[in-house]
Amino acid sequence: MRARTAVAFVALGLVWGTTPLTIKAGLLADWQPLWFCALRLLGAAVVLAPLLLTSYAGRPLGPAGWRVIWPVGVFGMAVNFGVTVWGQQFIGAALASLIAGTQPVTTALVVHLAQRRVPTRRFAAGLTLGMVGMVVVFRGAGVPGPSAAAGAAAVLAGVTIYGAVFVYIKARLGGLNLLRVVAGQNLIGGALVALAAVAFEGSVRLPGGTQAWSAYTYLTLVSSIVALLLANWLIGRMGAARFSVLSFVTPLVGVAAGVVLLDETLDGPTLVGAALVGTALLATLGPEAEALGPLPAGETARPDGPQGGP
């Protein structure tokens, strides 16, 4: 992995690793789940809007570009974030991180179904080892009742949908400017979640307090802009399957955040689980590692093209 890609990968792992904790903090500060998600996405689109008026953002998307990014806005933003935030009101941040860590497996399955390509033995072994490591790290996380079960199922649905979006991004977004892509997907996703919020939560009730607005600001500026720019850029260079291994990193970041911010302690099993995940990363992201086996006989790979961006 090249140095610039590695730095972006680590930075995105830090952001996504702290995002479940931040979402939970916002919900505990009395944000309505769907309005919290909708206003976060719309806020990101508003922040990016002035940049889209400059030449720095490249050519406008045009009808063809909007046709490409609308599925990302609908499924990657509205559906994924909507069901994830809704589900997190019933479960803890630790369990949400554990469920999010299944994304490499679900993404590999989506790639297999979409392209009829199976993971290489090394990559499959790395996925298995990473999953074992995460179970060890979060061995105490459980689903105590039907509400929490529904919340966990919603988060799993969001993870699976987002894995499919990774595959779509790799195949279709090459050549489009990333600022315009991120602004467009936030706008589409925010508008759709806002409609759902009106239907299910009624009028918005803005909370007060520093915690509520600190969580909102972080999710809007960092998780919905910086993270999406990094994610789209990395998917174009790593492929959907290898990029999804980032989900093994984010739970470890959540554990570290608990140690630093909440004075939690690391026990032996947690350290063992972290070591297993680290080994899995070496197996799946090493310079000689390949994520997917060869294409079926008679088929050729789709031309992805480079990701456009600033």
PDB file of C-alpha atoms in Angstrom:
ATOM      1  CA  MET A   1       0.000   0.000   0.000  1.00  0.00           C
ATOM      2  CA  ARG A   2       1.459   3.365  -1.027  1.00  0.00           C
ATOM      3  CA  ALA A   3       2.194   5.957   1.639  1.00  0.00           C
ATOM      4  CA  ARG A   4      -0.566   8.385   0.581  1.00  0.00           C
ATOM      5  CA  THR A   5      -3.130   5.607   0.424  1.00  0.00           C
ATOM      6  CA  ALA A   6      -2.011   4.282   3.809  1.00  0.00           C
ATOM      7  CA  VAL A   7      -2.323   7.724   5.433  1.00  0.00           C
ATOM      8  CA  ALA A   8      -5.809   8.195   3.974  1.00  0.00           C
ATOM      9  CA  PHE A   9      -6.789   4.685   5.117  1.00  0.00           C
ATOM     10  CA  VAL A  10      -5.658   5.343   8.698  1.00  0.00           C
ATOM     11  CA  ALA A  11      -7.326   8.776   8.773  1.00  0.00           C
ATOM     12  CA  LEU A  12     -10.616   7.330   7.566  1.00  0.00           C
ATOM     13  CA  GLY A  13     -10.359   4.540  10.130  1.00  0.00           C
ATOM     14  CA  LEU A  14     -10.037   7.142  12.894  1.00  0.00           C
ATOM     15  CA  VAL A  15     -13.063   9.079  11.638  1.00  0.00           C
ATOM     16  CA  TRP A  16     -15.311   6.073  11.081  1.00  0.00           C
ATOM     17  CA  GLY A  17     -14.147   4.527  14.340  1.00  0.00           C
ATOM     18  CA  THR A  18     -15.361   7.540  16.321  1.00  0.00           C
ATOM     19  CA  THR A  19     -18.575   8.032  14.321  1.00  0.00           C
ATOM     20  CA  PRO A  20     -20.757   5.430  16.184  1.00  0.00           C
ATOM     21  CA  LEU A  21     -19.708   6.973  19.496  1.00  0.00           C
ATOM     22  CA  THR A  22     -20.580  10.427  18.191  1.00  0.00           C
ATOM     23  CA  ILE A  23     -23.963   9.295  16.857  1.00  0.00           C
ATOM     24  CA  LYS A  24     -24.764   7.726  20.218  1.00  0.00           C
ATOM     25  CA  ALA A  25     -23.718  10.942  21.993  1.00  0.00           C
ATOM     26  CA  GLY A  26     -26.077  12.948  19.789  1.00  0.00           C
ATOM     27  CA  LEU A  27     -28.981  10.576  20.387  1.00  0.00           C
ATOM     28  CA  LEU A  28     -28.381  10.716  24.138  1.00  0.00           C
ATOM     29  CA  ALA A  29     -28.468  14.514  23.849  1.00  0.00           C
ATOM     30  CA  ASP A  30     -32.084  14.297  22.598  1.00  0.00           C
ATOM     31  CA  TRP A  31     -31.654  14.476  18.843  1.00  0.00           C
ATOM     32  CA  GLN A  32     -34.532  12.796  16.998  1.00  0.00           C
ATOM     33  CA  PRO A  33     -32.829   9.954  15.072  1.00  0.00           C
ATOM     34  CA  LEU A  34     -34.116  10.668  11.562  1.00  0.00           C
ATOM     35  CA  TRP A  35     -33.911  14.446  11.877  1.00  0.00           C
ATOM     36  CA  PHE A  36     -30.394  14.084  13.274  1.00  0.00           C
ATOM     37  CA  CYS A  37     -29.385  12.123  10.172  1.00  0.00           C
ATOM     38  CA  ALA A  38     -31.236  14.378   7.708  1.00  0.00           C
ATOM     39  CA  LEU A  39     -29.895  17.673   9.054  1.00  0.00           C
ATOM     40  CA  ARG A  40     -26.384  16.271   9.186  1.00  0.00           C
ATOM     41  CA  LEU A  41     -26.484  15.342   5.494  1.00  0.00           C
ATOM     42  CA  LEU A  42     -28.199  18.543   4.387  1.00  0.00           C
ATOM     43  CA  GLY A  43     -25.750  20.591   6.455  1.00  0.00           C
ATOM     44  CA  ALA A  44     -22.837  18.930   4.651  1.00  0.00           C
ATOM     45  CA  ALA A  45     -24.423  19.737   1.274  1.00  0.00           C
ATOM     46  CA  VAL A  46     -24.848  23.397   2.296  1.00  0.00           C
ATOM     47  CA  VAL A  47     -21.224  23.634   3.440  1.00  0.00           C
ATOM     48  CA  LEU A  48     -19.996  22.264   0.107  1.00  0.00           C
ATOM     49  CA  ALA A  49     -22.343  24.377  -2.039  1.00  0.00           C
ATOM     50  CA  PRO A  50     -20.069  27.477  -2.272  1.00  0.00           C
ATOM     51  CA  LEU A  51     -17.144  25.324  -3.449  1.00  0.00           C
ATOM     52  CA  LEU A  52     -19.232  24.008  -6.318  1.00  0.00           C
ATOM     53  CA  LEU A  53     -19.452  27.528  -7.759  1.00  0.00           C
ATOM     54  CA  THR A  54     -15.678  27.680  -8.265  1.00  0.00           C
ATOM     55  CA  SER A  55     -13.520  26.190 -11.013  1.00  0.00           C
ATOM     56  CA  TYR A  56     -11.750  24.158  -8.310  1.00  0.00           C
ATOM     57  CA  ALA A  57     -14.681  21.773  -8.283  1.00  0.00           C
ATOM     58  CA  GLY A  58     -14.342  21.027 -11.994  1.00  0.00           C
ATOM     59  CA  ARG A  59     -17.144  20.649 -14.492  1.00  0.00           C
ATOM     60  CA  PRO A  60     -20.767  20.383 -13.312  1.00  0.00           C
ATOM     61  CA  LEU A  61     -22.096  16.855 -13.026  1.00  0.00           C
ATOM     62  CA  GLY A  62     -24.747  17.326 -15.698  1.00  0.00           C
ATOM     63  CA  PRO A  63     -27.627  14.892 -16.280  1.00  0.00           C
ATOM     64  CA  ALA A  64     -25.262  11.969 -16.901  1.00  0.00           C
ATOM     65  CA  GLY A  65     -23.379  12.571 -13.645  1.00  0.00           C
ATOM     66  CA  TRP A  66     -26.577  12.861 -11.608  1.00  0.00           C
ATOM     67  CA  ARG A  67     -27.818   9.585 -13.084  1.00  0.00           C
ATOM     68  CA  VAL A  68     -24.640   7.942 -11.798  1.00  0.00           C
ATOM     69  CA  ILE A  69     -24.658   9.358  -8.257  1.00  0.00           C
ATOM     70  CA  TRP A  70     -28.363   9.196  -7.400  1.00  0.00           C
ATOM     71  CA  PRO A  71     -28.162   5.513  -6.339  1.00  0.00           C
ATOM     72  CA  VAL A  72     -25.312   6.439  -3.973  1.00  0.00           C
ATOM     73  CA  GLY A  73     -27.436   9.192  -2.463  1.00  0.00           C
ATOM     74  CA  VAL A  74     -30.498   6.969  -2.135  1.00  0.00           C
ATOM     75  CA  PHE A  75     -28.930   3.744  -0.893  1.00  0.00           C
ATOM     76  CA  GLY A  76     -25.512   4.761   0.447  1.00  0.00           C
ATOM     77  CA  MET A  77     -26.791   7.818   2.308  1.00  0.00           C
ATOM     78  CA  ALA A  78     -30.556   7.858   2.838  1.00  0.00           C
ATOM     79  CA  VAL A  79     -31.221   4.153   3.342  1.00  0.00           C
ATOM     80  CA  ASN A  80     -27.903   3.208   4.947  1.00  0.00           C
ATOM     81  CA  PHE A  81     -27.571   6.156   7.332  1.00  0.00           C
ATOM     82  CA  GLY A  82     -31.293   6.297   8.025  1.00  0.00           C
ATOM     83  CA  VAL A  83     -31.627   2.684   9.165  1.00  0.00           C
ATOM     84  CA  THR A  84     -28.263   2.785  10.957  1.00  0.00           C
ATOM     85  CA  VAL A  85     -29.088   5.848  13.052  1.00  0.00           C
ATOM     86  CA  TRP A  86     -32.583   4.502  13.735  1.00  0.00           C
ATOM     87  CA  GLY A  87     -31.107   1.189  14.876  1.00  0.00           C
ATOM     88  CA  GLN A  88     -28.471   2.774  17.101  1.00  0.00           C
ATOM     89  CA  GLN A  89     -31.088   4.241  19.417  1.00  0.00           C
ATOM     90  CA  PHE A  90     -31.754   0.675  20.639  1.00  0.00           C
ATOM     91  CA  ILE A  91     -28.181  -0.675  20.941  1.00  0.00           C
ATOM     92  CA  GLY A  92     -24.859   0.483  22.305  1.00  0.00           C
ATOM     93  CA  ALA A  93     -21.978   1.915  20.313  1.00  0.00           C
ATOM     94  CA  ALA A  94     -19.878  -1.211  20.970  1.00  0.00           C
ATOM     95  CA  LEU A  95     -22.433  -3.591  19.453  1.00  0.00           C
ATOM     96  CA  ALA A  96     -22.963  -1.197  16.524  1.00  0.00           C
ATOM     97  CA  SER A  97     -19.201  -1.217  15.885  1.00  0.00           C
ATOM     98  CA  LEU A  98     -19.145  -5.015  16.023  1.00  0.00           C
ATOM     99  CA  ILE A  99     -21.946  -5.256  13.469  1.00  0.00           C
ATOM    100  CA  ALA A 100     -20.252  -2.661  11.248  1.00  0.00           C
ATOM    101  CA  GLY A 101     -17.172  -4.868  11.339  1.00  0.00           C
ATOM    102  CA  THR A 102     -19.004  -7.518   9.293  1.00  0.00           C
ATOM    103  CA  GLN A 103     -18.783  -5.246   6.261  1.00  0.00           C
ATOM    104  CA  PRO A 104     -15.699  -6.915   4.699  1.00  0.00           C
ATOM    105  CA  VAL A 105     -17.588 -10.219   4.617  1.00  0.00           C
ATOM    106  CA  THR A 106     -20.813  -8.750   3.231  1.00  0.00           C
ATOM    107  CA  THR A 107     -18.886  -6.730   0.632  1.00  0.00           C
ATOM    108  CA  ALA A 108     -16.946  -9.800  -0.499  1.00  0.00           C
ATOM    109  CA  LEU A 109     -20.279 -11.618  -0.847  1.00  0.00           C
ATOM    110  CA  VAL A 110     -21.725  -8.768  -2.922  1.00  0.00           C
ATOM    111  CA  VAL A 111     -18.652  -8.790  -5.190  1.00  0.00           C
ATOM    112  CA  HIS A 112     -19.040 -12.542  -5.617  1.00  0.00           C
ATOM    113  CA  LEU A 113     -22.725 -12.235  -6.540  1.00  0.00           C
ATOM    114  CA  ALA A 114     -22.197  -9.217  -8.832  1.00  0.00           C
ATOM    115  CA  GLN A 115     -19.019 -10.317 -10.611  1.00  0.00           C
ATOM    116  CA  ARG A 116     -18.953 -14.071  -9.964  1.00  0.00           C
ATOM    117  CA  ARG A 117     -15.484 -13.694  -8.451  1.00  0.00           C
ATOM    118  CA  VAL A 118     -14.508 -15.373  -5.196  1.00  0.00           C
ATOM    119  CA  PRO A 119     -12.003 -14.020  -2.659  1.00  0.00           C
ATOM    120  CA  THR A 120      -8.500 -15.464  -2.797  1.00  0.00           C
ATOM    121  CA  ARG A 121      -7.598 -17.958  -0.083  1.00  0.00           C
ATOM    122  CA  ARG A 122      -5.353 -15.410   1.628  1.00  0.00           C
ATOM    123  CA  PHE A 123      -8.035 -12.738   1.605  1.00  0.00           C
ATOM    124  CA  ALA A 124     -10.699 -15.164   2.857  1.00  0.00           C
ATOM    125  CA  ALA A 125      -8.373 -16.286   5.664  1.00  0.00           C
ATOM    126  CA  GLY A 126      -7.790 -12.638   6.579  1.00  0.00           C
ATOM    127  CA  LEU A 127     -11.537 -11.983   6.686  1.00  0.00           C
ATOM    128  CA  THR A 128     -12.072 -14.973   8.950  1.00  0.00           C
ATOM    129  CA  LEU A 129      -9.263 -13.968  11.284  1.00  0.00           C
ATOM    130  CA  GLY A 130     -10.526 -10.392  11.447  1.00  0.00           C
ATOM    131  CA  MET A 131     -14.042 -11.530  12.324  1.00  0.00           C
ATOM    132  CA  VAL A 132     -12.709 -13.771  15.096  1.00  0.00           C
ATOM    133  CA  GLY A 133     -10.664 -10.877  16.437  1.00  0.00           C
ATOM    134  CA  MET A 134     -13.670  -8.575  16.548  1.00  0.00           C
ATOM    135  CA  VAL A 135     -15.793 -11.145  18.364  1.00  0.00           C
ATOM    136  CA  VAL A 136     -13.022 -11.448  20.956  1.00  0.00           C
ATOM    137  CA  VAL A 137     -12.793  -7.657  21.316  1.00  0.00           C
ATOM    138  CA  PHE A 138     -16.547  -7.268  21.770  1.00  0.00           C
ATOM    139  CA  ARG A 139     -17.273 -10.611  23.410  1.00  0.00           C
ATOM    140  CA  GLY A 140     -19.502  -8.952  26.031  1.00  0.00           C
ATOM    141  CA  ALA A 141     -21.744  -7.153  23.545  1.00  0.00           C
ATOM    142  CA  GLY A 142     -25.170  -8.745  23.426  1.00  0.00           C
ATOM    143  CA  VAL A 143     -28.714  -8.245  22.227  1.00  0.00           C
ATOM    144  CA  PRO A 144     -30.876  -8.213  25.344  1.00  0.00           C
ATOM    145  CA  GLY A 145     -34.371  -7.857  23.922  1.00  0.00           C
ATOM    146  CA  PRO A 146     -36.599  -7.513  20.842  1.00  0.00           C
ATOM    147  CA  SER A 147     -36.054  -3.747  20.467  1.00  0.00           C
ATOM    148  CA  ALA A 148     -32.305  -4.201  20.519  1.00  0.00           C
ATOM    149  CA  ALA A 149     -32.634  -7.121  18.092  1.00  0.00           C
ATOM    150  CA  ALA A 150     -34.509  -4.860  15.679  1.00  0.00           C
ATOM    151  CA  GLY A 151     -31.862  -2.183  16.115  1.00  0.00           C
ATOM    152  CA  ALA A 152     -29.058  -4.666  15.458  1.00  0.00           C
ATOM    153  CA  ALA A 153     -30.850  -5.968  12.355  1.00  0.00           C
ATOM    154  CA  ALA A 154     -31.244  -2.403  11.072  1.00  0.00           C
ATOM    155  CA  VAL A 155     -27.527  -1.694  11.498  1.00  0.00           C
ATOM    156  CA  LEU A 156     -26.662  -4.972   9.738  1.00  0.00           C
ATOM    157  CA  ALA A 157     -28.969  -4.025   6.857  1.00  0.00           C
ATOM    158  CA  GLY A 158     -27.236  -0.669   6.565  1.00  0.00           C
ATOM    159  CA  VAL A 159     -23.808  -2.345   6.550  1.00  0.00           C
ATOM    160  CA  THR A 160     -24.837  -4.763   3.800  1.00  0.00           C
ATOM    161  CA  ILE A 161     -26.326  -2.001   1.664  1.00  0.00           C
ATOM    162  CA  TYR A 162     -23.217   0.113   2.077  1.00  0.00           C
ATOM    163  CA  GLY A 163     -21.052  -2.803   0.949  1.00  0.00           C
ATOM    164  CA  ALA A 164     -23.065  -2.968  -2.257  1.00  0.00           C
ATOM    165  CA  VAL A 165     -22.586   0.782  -2.679  1.00  0.00           C
ATOM    166  CA  PHE A 166     -18.800   0.279  -2.431  1.00  0.00           C
ATOM    167  CA  VAL A 167     -18.977  -2.057  -5.411  1.00  0.00           C
ATOM    168  CA  TYR A 168     -21.109   0.437  -7.354  1.00  0.00           C
ATOM    169  CA  ILE A 169     -18.740   3.326  -6.588  1.00  0.00           C
ATOM    170  CA  LYS A 170     -15.747   1.359  -7.838  1.00  0.00           C
ATOM    171  CA  ALA A 171     -17.525   0.503 -11.072  1.00  0.00           C
ATOM    172  CA  ARG A 172     -19.311   3.762 -11.895  1.00  0.00           C
ATOM    173  CA  LEU A 173     -17.895   6.912 -10.269  1.00  0.00           C
ATOM    174  CA  GLY A 174     -14.524   7.008 -12.000  1.00  0.00           C
ATOM    175  CA  GLY A 175     -13.782  10.411 -13.547  1.00  0.00           C
ATOM    176  CA  LEU A 176     -16.378  12.409 -11.594  1.00  0.00           C
ATOM    177  CA  ASN A 177     -15.163  15.185  -9.315  1.00  0.00           C
ATOM    178  CA  LEU A 178     -15.278  14.056  -5.697  1.00  0.00           C
ATOM    179  CA  LEU A 179     -16.486  17.378  -4.282  1.00  0.00           C
ATOM    180  CA  ARG A 180     -19.507  17.302  -6.564  1.00  0.00           C
ATOM    181  CA  VAL A 181     -20.141  13.618  -5.889  1.00  0.00           C
ATOM    182  CA  VAL A 182     -20.062  14.074  -2.106  1.00  0.00           C
ATOM    183  CA  ALA A 183     -22.235  17.213  -2.249  1.00  0.00           C
ATOM    184  CA  GLY A 184     -24.740  15.451  -4.499  1.00  0.00           C
ATOM    185  CA  GLN A 185     -25.011  12.296  -2.426  1.00  0.00           C
ATOM    186  CA  ASN A 186     -25.419  14.317   0.796  1.00  0.00           C
ATOM    187  CA  LEU A 187     -28.139  16.437  -0.816  1.00  0.00           C
ATOM    188  CA  ILE A 188     -30.082  13.456  -2.160  1.00  0.00           C
ATOM    189  CA  GLY A 189     -29.694  11.453   1.031  1.00  0.00           C
ATOM    190  CA  GLY A 190     -30.556  14.383   3.305  1.00  0.00           C
ATOM    191  CA  ALA A 191     -33.689  15.286   1.353  1.00  0.00           C
ATOM    192  CA  LEU A 192     -34.998  11.705   1.426  1.00  0.00           C
ATOM    193  CA  VAL A 193     -34.280  11.192   5.125  1.00  0.00           C
ATOM    194  CA  ALA A 194     -35.954  14.549   5.851  1.00  0.00           C
ATOM    195  CA  LEU A 195     -39.118  13.302   4.139  1.00  0.00           C
ATOM    196  CA  ALA A 196     -38.985  10.161   6.296  1.00  0.00           C
ATOM    197  CA  ALA A 197     -38.419  12.317   9.388  1.00  0.00           C
ATOM    198  CA  VAL A 198     -41.517  14.388   8.643  1.00  0.00           C
ATOM    199  CA  ALA A 199     -43.557  11.211   8.186  1.00  0.00           C
ATOM    200  CA  PHE A 200     -42.333   9.346  11.290  1.00  0.00           C
ATOM    201  CA  GLU A 201     -41.130  12.034  13.706  1.00  0.00           C
ATOM    202  CA  GLY A 202     -43.199  15.081  12.790  1.00  0.00           C
ATOM    203  CA  SER A 203     -41.677  18.538  13.000  1.00  0.00           C
ATOM    204  CA  VAL A 204     -38.055  18.885  14.014  1.00  0.00           C
ATOM    205  CA  ARG A 205     -37.226  19.636  17.659  1.00  0.00           C
ATOM    206  CA  LEU A 206     -33.749  21.051  17.918  1.00  0.00           C
ATOM    207  CA  PRO A 207     -31.977  20.044  21.131  1.00  0.00           C
ATOM    208  CA  GLY A 208     -29.914  22.350  23.263  1.00  0.00           C
ATOM    209  CA  GLY A 209     -26.569  21.823  24.914  1.00  0.00           C
ATOM    210  CA  THR A 210     -22.961  21.546  23.856  1.00  0.00           C
ATOM    211  CA  GLN A 211     -22.990  17.765  23.489  1.00  0.00           C
ATOM    212  CA  ALA A 212     -25.825  17.778  20.953  1.00  0.00           C
ATOM    213  CA  TRP A 213     -24.278  20.418  18.705  1.00  0.00           C
ATOM    214  CA  SER A 214     -20.715  19.166  19.046  1.00  0.00           C
ATOM    215  CA  ALA A 215     -21.900  15.761  17.819  1.00  0.00           C
ATOM    216  CA  TYR A 216     -23.821  17.389  14.965  1.00  0.00           C
ATOM    217  CA  THR A 217     -20.834  19.508  13.890  1.00  0.00           C
ATOM    218  CA  TYR A 218     -18.457  16.555  13.907  1.00  0.00           C
ATOM    219  CA  LEU A 219     -20.818  14.351  11.905  1.00  0.00           C
ATOM    220  CA  THR A 220     -21.561  17.107   9.403  1.00  0.00           C
ATOM    221  CA  LEU A 221     -18.048  18.359   8.704  1.00  0.00           C
ATOM    222  CA  VAL A 222     -15.889  15.318   9.364  1.00  0.00           C
ATOM    223  CA  SER A 223     -18.045  12.209   8.906  1.00  0.00           C
ATOM    224  CA  SER A 224     -20.208  13.531   6.048  1.00  0.00           C
ATOM    225  CA  ILE A 225     -17.586  15.499   4.104  1.00  0.00           C
ATOM    226  CA  VAL A 226     -13.991  14.567   4.923  1.00  0.00           C
ATOM    227  CA  ALA A 227     -14.768  10.869   5.414  1.00  0.00           C
ATOM    228  CA  LEU A 228     -16.797  10.574   2.210  1.00  0.00           C
ATOM    229  CA  LEU A 229     -14.094  12.303   0.172  1.00  0.00           C
ATOM    230  CA  LEU A 230     -11.509   9.893   1.560  1.00  0.00           C
ATOM    231  CA  ALA A 231     -13.796   6.870   1.100  1.00  0.00           C
ATOM    232  CA  ASN A 232     -14.598   7.566  -2.560  1.00  0.00           C
ATOM    233  CA  TRP A 233     -10.920   8.252  -3.276  1.00  0.00           C
ATOM    234  CA  LEU A 234      -9.759   5.070  -1.560  1.00  0.00           C
ATOM    235  CA  ILE A 235     -12.366   2.811  -3.176  1.00  0.00           C
ATOM    236  CA  GLY A 236     -11.119   3.892  -6.598  1.00  0.00           C
ATOM    237  CA  ARG A 237      -7.579   2.850  -5.691  1.00  0.00           C
ATOM    238  CA  MET A 238      -8.083  -0.199  -3.505  1.00  0.00           C
ATOM    239  CA  GLY A 239     -11.237  -1.805  -4.891  1.00  0.00           C
ATOM    240  CA  ALA A 240     -14.410  -2.436  -2.925  1.00  0.00           C
ATOM    241  CA  ALA A 241     -13.347  -5.695  -1.255  1.00  0.00           C
ATOM    242  CA  ARG A 242      -9.960  -4.524   0.060  1.00  0.00           C
ATOM    243  CA  PHE A 243     -11.333  -1.133   1.074  1.00  0.00           C
ATOM    244  CA  SER A 244     -14.064  -2.771   3.137  1.00  0.00           C
ATOM    245  CA  VAL A 245     -11.390  -4.267   5.401  1.00  0.00           C
ATOM    246  CA  LEU A 246     -11.312  -0.798   6.973  1.00  0.00           C
ATOM    247  CA  SER A 247     -14.307  -1.979   8.988  1.00  0.00           C
ATOM    248  CA  PHE A 248     -11.939  -4.194  10.989  1.00  0.00           C
ATOM    249  CA  VAL A 249     -10.086  -1.051  12.102  1.00  0.00           C
ATOM    250  CA  THR A 250     -13.046   1.048  13.223  1.00  0.00           C
ATOM    251  CA  PRO A 251     -14.041  -1.123  16.235  1.00  0.00           C
ATOM    252  CA  LEU A 252     -10.474  -0.919  17.544  1.00  0.00           C
ATOM    253  CA  VAL A 253     -10.636   2.853  17.257  1.00  0.00           C
ATOM    254  CA  GLY A 254     -13.880   2.770  19.230  1.00  0.00           C
ATOM    255  CA  VAL A 255     -12.181   0.746  21.971  1.00  0.00           C
ATOM    256  CA  ALA A 256      -9.247   3.160  22.044  1.00  0.00           C
ATOM    257  CA  ALA A 257     -11.640   6.108  22.267  1.00  0.00           C
ATOM    258  CA  GLY A 258     -13.280   4.478  25.275  1.00  0.00           C
ATOM    259  CA  VAL A 259      -9.906   4.120  26.957  1.00  0.00           C
ATOM    260  CA  VAL A 260      -8.873   7.715  26.254  1.00  0.00           C
ATOM    261  CA  LEU A 261     -12.196   9.495  26.734  1.00  0.00           C
ATOM    262  CA  LEU A 262     -14.036   7.298  29.236  1.00  0.00           C
ATOM    263  CA  ASP A 263     -11.104   5.961  31.308  1.00  0.00           C
ATOM    264  CA  GLU A 264     -11.940   2.387  30.359  1.00  0.00           C
ATOM    265  CA  THR A 265      -9.243  -0.279  30.686  1.00  0.00           C
ATOM    266  CA  LEU A 266      -7.953  -2.860  28.224  1.00  0.00           C
ATOM    267  CA  ASP A 267      -8.086  -6.439  29.436  1.00  0.00           C
ATOM    268  CA  GLY A 268      -6.207  -9.439  28.078  1.00  0.00           C
ATOM    269  CA  PRO A 269      -8.877 -10.707  25.646  1.00  0.00           C
ATOM    270  CA  THR A 270      -9.239  -7.226  24.134  1.00  0.00           C
ATOM    271  CA  LEU A 271      -5.501  -7.094  23.447  1.00  0.00           C
ATOM    272  CA  VAL A 272      -5.628 -10.602  21.940  1.00  0.00           C
ATOM    273  CA  GLY A 273      -8.522  -9.574  19.697  1.00  0.00           C
ATOM    274  CA  ALA A 274      -6.648  -6.464  18.597  1.00  0.00           C
ATOM    275  CA  ALA A 275      -3.618  -8.612  17.720  1.00  0.00           C
ATOM    276  CA  LEU A 276      -5.812 -10.917  15.622  1.00  0.00           C
ATOM    277  CA  VAL A 277      -7.278  -7.958  13.749  1.00  0.00           C
ATOM    278  CA  GLY A 278      -3.788  -6.574  13.154  1.00  0.00           C
ATOM    279  CA  THR A 279      -2.710  -9.907  11.682  1.00  0.00           C
ATOM    280  CA  ALA A 280      -5.816  -9.929   9.489  1.00  0.00           C
ATOM    281  CA  LEU A 281      -4.924  -6.479   8.162  1.00  0.00           C
ATOM    282  CA  LEU A 282      -1.444  -7.667   7.225  1.00  0.00           C
ATOM    283  CA  ALA A 283      -2.992 -10.609   5.379  1.00  0.00           C
ATOM    284  CA  THR A 284      -5.571  -8.576   3.467  1.00  0.00           C
ATOM    285  CA  LEU A 285      -3.698  -5.317   2.826  1.00  0.00           C
ATOM    286  CA  GLY A 286      -0.130  -6.474   2.269  1.00  0.00           C
ATOM    287  CA  PRO A 287       1.519  -5.396  -0.996  1.00  0.00           C
ATOM    288  CA  GLU A 288       1.377  -8.920  -2.417  1.00  0.00           C
ATOM    289  CA  ALA A 289      -2.206  -9.597  -1.317  1.00  0.00           C
ATOM    290  CA  GLU A 290      -4.980  -9.861  -3.873  1.00  0.00           C
ATOM    291  CA  ALA A 291      -8.604  -9.628  -2.795  1.00  0.00           C
ATOM    292  CA  LEU A 292     -10.291 -11.475  -5.638  1.00  0.00           C
ATOM    293  CA  GLY A 293      -9.598 -14.481  -7.743  1.00  0.00           C
ATOM    294  CA  PRO A 294      -9.664 -14.455 -11.560  1.00  0.00           C
ATOM    295  CA  LEU A 295     -12.762 -13.616 -13.548  1.00  0.00           C
ATOM    296  CA  PRO A 296     -14.830 -16.472 -14.973  1.00  0.00           C
ATOM    297  CA  ALA A 297     -13.601 -17.772 -18.336  1.00  0.00           C
ATOM    298  CA  GLY A 298     -14.529 -15.529 -21.236  1.00  0.00           C
ATOM    299  CA  GLU A 299     -15.202 -12.407 -19.126  1.00  0.00           C
ATOM    300  CA  THR A 300     -13.148  -9.248 -18.743  1.00  0.00           C
ATOM    301  CA  ALA A 301     -13.011  -6.748 -15.920  1.00  0.00           C
ATOM    302  CA  ARG A 302     -15.041  -3.576 -16.172  1.00  0.00           C
ATOM    303  CA  PRO A 303     -12.974  -0.469 -16.850  1.00  0.00           C
ATOM    304  CA  ASP A 304     -13.183   1.473 -13.638  1.00  0.00           C
ATOM    305  CA  GLY A 305     -11.105   4.480 -14.557  1.00  0.00           C
ATOM    306  CA  PRO A 306      -9.401   6.721 -12.030  1.00  0.00           C
ATOM    307  CA  GLN A 307     -11.365   8.536  -9.416  1.00  0.00           C
ATOM    308  CA  GLY A 308     -11.627  12.230 -10.087  1.00  0.00           C
ATOM    309  CA  GLY A 309     -11.135  14.705  -7.297  1.00  0.00           C
ATOM    310  CA  PRO A 310      -9.366  17.713  -5.930  1.00  0.00           C
TER     311      PRO A 310
END
